[in-house]
mmCIF file of C-alpha atoms in Angstrom:
data_model
loop_
_atom_site.group_PDB
_atom_site.id
_atom_site.type_symbol
_atom_site.label_atom_id
_atom_site.label_comp_id
_atom_site.label_asym_id
_atom_site.label_seq_id
_atom_site.Cartn_x
_atom_site.Cartn_y
_atom_site.Cartn_z
ATOM 1 C CA MET D 3 -62.684 20.908 -63.402
ATOM 2 C CA ASP D 4 -64.825 24.030 -63.030
ATOM 3 C CA HIS D 5 -65.309 24.364 -59.290
ATOM 4 C CA GLY D 6 -67.522 27.416 -59.652
ATOM 5 C CA VAL D 7 -70.459 25.481 -61.113
ATOM 6 C CA ARG D 8 -72.720 23.606 -58.740
ATOM 7 C CA ASP D 9 -74.087 20.203 -59.655
ATOM 8 C CA GLU D 10 -77.816 20.757 -60.159
ATOM 9 C CA ARG D 11 -78.635 17.072 -59.613
ATOM 10 C CA ILE D 12 -80.707 16.568 -56.489
ATOM 11 C CA SER D 13 -80.344 13.206 -54.808
ATOM 12 C CA SER D 14 -81.575 11.775 -51.581
ATOM 13 C CA LYS D 15 -79.429 8.751 -50.704
ATOM 14 C CA VAL D 16 -76.801 9.876 -48.219
ATOM 15 C CA ARG D 17 -74.610 7.631 -46.093
ATOM 16 C CA LEU D 18 -71.458 7.846 -44.014
ATOM 17 C CA GLU D 19 -68.457 5.614 -44.512
ATOM 18 C CA ALA D 20 -65.075 5.446 -42.822
ATOM 19 C CA PHE D 21 -62.414 6.651 -45.254
ATOM 20 C CA THR D 22 -60.814 4.149 -47.600
ATOM 21 C CA GLU D 23 -58.258 4.915 -50.297
ATOM 22 C CA LYS D 24 -60.850 4.576 -53.072
ATOM 23 C CA TYR D 25 -62.163 8.022 -52.030
ATOM 24 C CA ARG D 26 -58.795 9.816 -51.883
ATOM 25 C CA GLU D 27 -58.836 11.276 -55.389
ATOM 26 C CA ALA D 28 -62.370 12.650 -55.033
ATOM 27 C CA LEU D 29 -61.617 14.152 -51.610
ATOM 28 C CA LEU D 30 -58.451 15.825 -52.847
ATOM 29 C CA ASP D 31 -60.519 17.460 -55.597
ATOM 30 C CA PHE D 32 -62.918 19.109 -53.116
ATOM 31 C CA TYR D 33 -63.301 22.859 -53.420
ATOM 32 C CA LEU D 34 -64.647 25.592 -51.168
ATOM 33 C CA PRO D 35 -64.804 29.307 -51.959
ATOM 34 C CA PRO D 36 -62.493 31.548 -49.905
ATOM 35 C CA GLU D 37 -65.319 32.785 -47.657
ATOM 36 C CA GLN D 38 -65.918 29.177 -46.516
ATOM 37 C CA LEU D 39 -62.244 28.169 -46.317
ATOM 38 C CA VAL D 40 -61.798 30.645 -43.468
ATOM 39 C CA PHE D 41 -63.814 28.274 -41.271
ATOM 40 C CA THR D 42 -62.606 24.782 -42.207
ATOM 41 C CA ALA D 43 -59.819 22.926 -43.984
ATOM 42 C CA LEU D 44 -60.009 20.858 -47.137
ATOM 43 C CA PRO D 45 -59.278 17.116 -47.007
ATOM 44 C CA ALA D 46 -56.020 17.821 -48.870
ATOM 45 C CA GLU D 47 -54.847 19.527 -45.661
ATOM 46 C CA THR D 48 -56.281 17.159 -43.035
ATOM 47 C CA LEU D 49 -56.654 13.664 -44.480
ATOM 48 C CA ASP D 50 -53.145 12.244 -44.109
ATOM 49 C CA ALA D 51 -52.741 13.469 -40.522
ATOM 50 C CA ALA D 52 -56.117 11.949 -39.633
ATOM 51 C CA ILE D 53 -55.157 8.611 -41.188
ATOM 52 C CA ALA D 54 -51.883 8.585 -39.236
ATOM 53 C CA ASP D 55 -53.544 9.338 -35.879
ATOM 54 C CA PRO D 56 -55.224 6.316 -34.226
ATOM 55 C CA GLN D 57 -57.463 8.694 -32.240
ATOM 56 C CA LYS D 58 -58.955 10.169 -35.421
ATOM 57 C CA LEU D 59 -61.421 8.580 -37.820
ATOM 58 C CA PRO D 60 -61.705 10.255 -41.236
ATOM 59 C CA VAL D 61 -65.251 9.914 -42.598
ATOM 60 C CA VAL D 62 -66.642 10.366 -46.102
ATOM 61 C CA VAL D 63 -70.158 11.676 -46.731
ATOM 62 C CA LEU D 64 -71.542 9.852 -49.764
ATOM 63 C CA GLN D 65 -74.476 11.070 -51.810
ATOM 64 C CA ASP D 66 -75.657 8.451 -54.296
ATOM 65 C CA GLY D 67 -72.260 6.776 -53.949
ATOM 66 C CA VAL D 68 -70.307 9.952 -54.759
ATOM 67 C CA ALA D 69 -68.033 11.627 -52.214
ATOM 68 C CA ALA D 70 -69.949 14.774 -51.254
ATOM 69 C CA GLY D 71 -68.411 15.668 -47.909
ATOM 70 C CA PHE D 72 -65.801 14.868 -45.324
ATOM 71 C CA PHE D 73 -65.160 15.166 -41.601
ATOM 72 C CA ILE D 74 -63.004 13.746 -38.846
ATOM 73 C CA LEU D 75 -64.175 12.190 -35.588
ATOM 74 C CA HIS D 76 -61.545 12.648 -32.881
ATOM 75 C CA VAL D 77 -61.316 11.094 -29.420
ATOM 76 C CA GLY D 78 -58.774 11.209 -26.636
ATOM 77 C CA GLU D 79 -57.084 13.725 -24.396
ATOM 78 C CA ALA D 80 -56.985 16.526 -27.010
ATOM 79 C CA VAL D 81 -60.786 16.530 -27.161
ATOM 80 C CA ARG D 82 -61.255 17.483 -23.503
ATOM 81 C CA ASP D 83 -60.621 21.184 -24.212
ATOM 82 C CA PHE D 84 -63.702 21.154 -26.431
ATOM 83 C CA ALA D 85 -65.811 18.940 -24.184
ATOM 84 C CA ALA D 86 -65.614 20.575 -20.750
ATOM 85 C CA GLY D 87 -63.333 17.749 -19.639
ATOM 86 C CA ASN D 88 -65.676 14.940 -20.719
ATOM 87 C CA PRO D 89 -63.449 11.903 -21.483
ATOM 88 C CA ARG D 90 -66.324 10.203 -23.353
ATOM 89 C CA ALA D 91 -66.852 12.974 -25.908
ATOM 90 C CA VAL D 92 -66.189 12.648 -29.632
ATOM 91 C CA LEU D 93 -65.066 15.800 -31.433
ATOM 92 C CA LEU D 94 -66.463 16.491 -34.900
ATOM 93 C CA ARG D 95 -63.847 18.452 -36.819
ATOM 94 C CA ALA D 96 -63.042 19.588 -40.360
ATOM 95 C CA TYR D 97 -66.672 19.084 -41.425
ATOM 96 C CA LEU D 98 -67.436 20.209 -44.960
ATOM 97 C CA ILE D 99 -69.600 19.510 -47.960
ATOM 98 C CA ASP D 100 -67.884 19.989 -51.328
ATOM 99 C CA TYR D 101 -69.061 23.233 -52.910
ATOM 100 C CA LYS D 102 -70.626 21.602 -55.967
ATOM 101 C CA MET D 103 -72.676 19.311 -53.672
ATOM 102 C CA GLN D 104 -73.946 22.014 -51.311
ATOM 103 C CA SER D 105 -77.655 22.877 -51.107
ATOM 104 C CA HIS D 106 -78.763 19.350 -52.034
ATOM 105 C CA GLY D 107 -79.318 17.959 -48.542
ATOM 106 C CA ALA D 108 -76.027 16.137 -47.944
ATOM 107 C CA GLY D 109 -75.186 18.321 -44.944
ATOM 108 C CA THR D 110 -78.542 17.921 -43.222
ATOM 109 C CA ARG D 111 -78.750 14.205 -43.961
ATOM 110 C CA SER D 112 -75.160 13.442 -42.961
ATOM 111 C CA LEU D 113 -75.621 15.135 -39.591
ATOM 112 C CA ALA D 114 -78.827 13.154 -39.042
ATOM 113 C CA LEU D 115 -76.798 9.958 -39.562
ATOM 114 C CA LEU D 116 -73.904 11.090 -37.371
ATOM 115 C CA PRO D 117 -75.155 10.029 -33.898
ATOM 116 C CA ASP D 118 -75.711 6.393 -34.882
ATOM 117 C CA PHE D 119 -72.446 6.321 -36.844
ATOM 118 C CA ALA D 120 -70.548 7.699 -33.835
ATOM 119 C CA LYS D 121 -72.146 5.161 -31.474
ATOM 120 C CA VAL D 122 -71.073 2.288 -33.744
ATOM 121 C CA HIS D 123 -67.469 3.469 -34.038
ATOM 122 C CA PHE D 124 -67.132 4.841 -30.489
ATOM 123 C CA PRO D 125 -69.482 2.741 -28.327
ATOM 124 C CA GLY D 126 -68.330 4.381 -25.077
ATOM 125 C CA ALA D 127 -69.096 7.899 -26.273
ATOM 126 C CA ASP D 128 -71.865 9.884 -24.617
ATOM 127 C CA GLU D 129 -71.715 13.105 -26.646
ATOM 128 C CA ILE D 130 -70.477 14.675 -29.860
ATOM 129 C CA VAL D 131 -68.977 18.152 -29.624
ATOM 130 C CA LEU D 132 -67.809 20.635 -32.228
ATOM 131 C CA ALA D 133 -66.432 24.149 -32.421
ATOM 132 C CA VAL D 134 -67.968 26.606 -34.882
ATOM 133 C CA ASN D 135 -66.677 30.120 -35.460
ATOM 134 C CA VAL D 136 -69.124 32.733 -34.188
ATOM 135 C CA LYS D 137 -69.019 34.362 -37.650
ATOM 136 C CA ASN D 138 -70.045 31.119 -39.401
ATOM 137 C CA ALA D 139 -73.795 31.564 -38.994
ATOM 138 C CA ALA D 140 -74.731 29.177 -41.825
ATOM 139 C CA ALA D 141 -72.833 26.272 -40.263
ATOM 140 C CA ALA D 142 -74.183 27.050 -36.790
ATOM 141 C CA ARG D 143 -77.751 26.969 -38.141
ATOM 142 C CA LEU D 144 -77.102 23.583 -39.773
ATOM 143 C CA TYR D 145 -75.662 22.100 -36.561
ATOM 144 C CA LEU D 146 -78.451 23.482 -34.376
ATOM 145 C CA LYS D 147 -81.069 22.184 -36.817
ATOM 146 C CA ALA D 148 -79.416 18.750 -36.527
ATOM 147 C CA GLY D 149 -79.916 18.708 -32.758
ATOM 148 C CA PHE D 150 -76.669 20.171 -31.442
ATOM 149 C CA ARG D 151 -77.143 22.519 -28.477
ATOM 150 C CA ASP D 152 -75.350 25.708 -27.547
ATOM 151 C CA ASN D 153 -74.854 25.594 -23.782
ATOM 152 C CA GLY D 154 -72.788 28.773 -23.696
ATOM 153 C CA LEU D 155 -69.315 27.219 -23.886
ATOM 154 C CA ARG D 156 -66.791 29.282 -25.872
ATOM 155 C CA ARG D 157 -63.151 29.001 -26.857
ATOM 156 C CA GLU D 158 -60.696 31.031 -28.884
ATOM 157 C CA GLY D 159 -59.908 29.528 -32.296
ATOM 158 C CA LEU D 160 -57.370 30.368 -35.002
ATOM 159 C CA HIS D 161 -59.823 32.749 -36.685
ATOM 160 C CA GLY D 162 -61.594 34.167 -33.642
ATOM 161 C CA PRO D 163 -64.059 33.048 -30.991
ATOM 162 C CA GLN D 164 -65.845 29.731 -31.377
ATOM 163 C CA ARG D 165 -69.101 28.379 -29.993
ATOM 164 C CA ILE D 166 -68.867 24.852 -28.602
ATOM 165 C CA LEU D 167 -71.957 22.898 -29.619
ATOM 166 C CA GLN D 168 -72.919 19.606 -27.972
ATOM 167 C CA TYR D 169 -75.062 16.660 -29.007
ATOM 168 C CA LYS D 170 -75.876 14.225 -26.198
ATOM 169 C CA LEU D 171 -75.908 10.627 -27.425
ATOM 170 C CA LYS D 172 -78.820 8.589 -26.157
ATOM 171 C CA LYS D 173 -78.280 5.139 -24.756
ATOM 172 C CA GLU D 174 -80.170 2.399 -26.495
ATOM 173 C CA ALA D 175 -83.388 1.610 -24.626
ATOM 174 C CA TRP D 176 -82.442 -2.035 -24.193
ATOM 175 C CA LEU D 177 -79.340 -1.011 -22.224
ATOM 176 C CA ASP D 178 -81.541 0.581 -19.563
ATOM 177 C CA LYS D 179 -83.743 -2.460 -19.043
ATOM 178 C CA GLU D 180 -82.795 -5.178 -16.649
ATOM 179 C CA VAL D 181 -83.033 -8.704 -17.902
ATOM 180 C CA ALA D 182 -85.588 -10.666 -15.887
ATOM 181 C CA GLU D 183 -84.168 -13.854 -14.499
#
């Protein structure tokens, strides 16, 4: 497969799905150029560990039914370092869109779907957090455009300083209303 050629097909139907084995082969074929690999890991490196960890949910980004991206949602004690101690935070990690699918809207659309997806799979969650390398300006722009906020939190990552971005999950309106008796 020629990973250097982008798929010129533009599609608009994007959805998120929890990983199942039917997507393994496609995910293991994902490619990123070296300048992007500095900031994330391919599914070949992260998938099996995520499957084995009950506090991690591997997620496939589908564009017109084709695996276009991947990420992991992580909960539990390990997340607190990223979430200023918030036990109800969900950490978005290892987010990527396969190189041949980039620039066709899968990133923007998948992040727009993320809050509702996270609320379904982690109903007690009140925020999504992520760490983005300060040198990864393109990813930071995408996350900020999707509604994540930079509240000034920083941490040191494997490849340098990281910005911690936060997305506050809204409660459903019906949860705030009292039922009249």
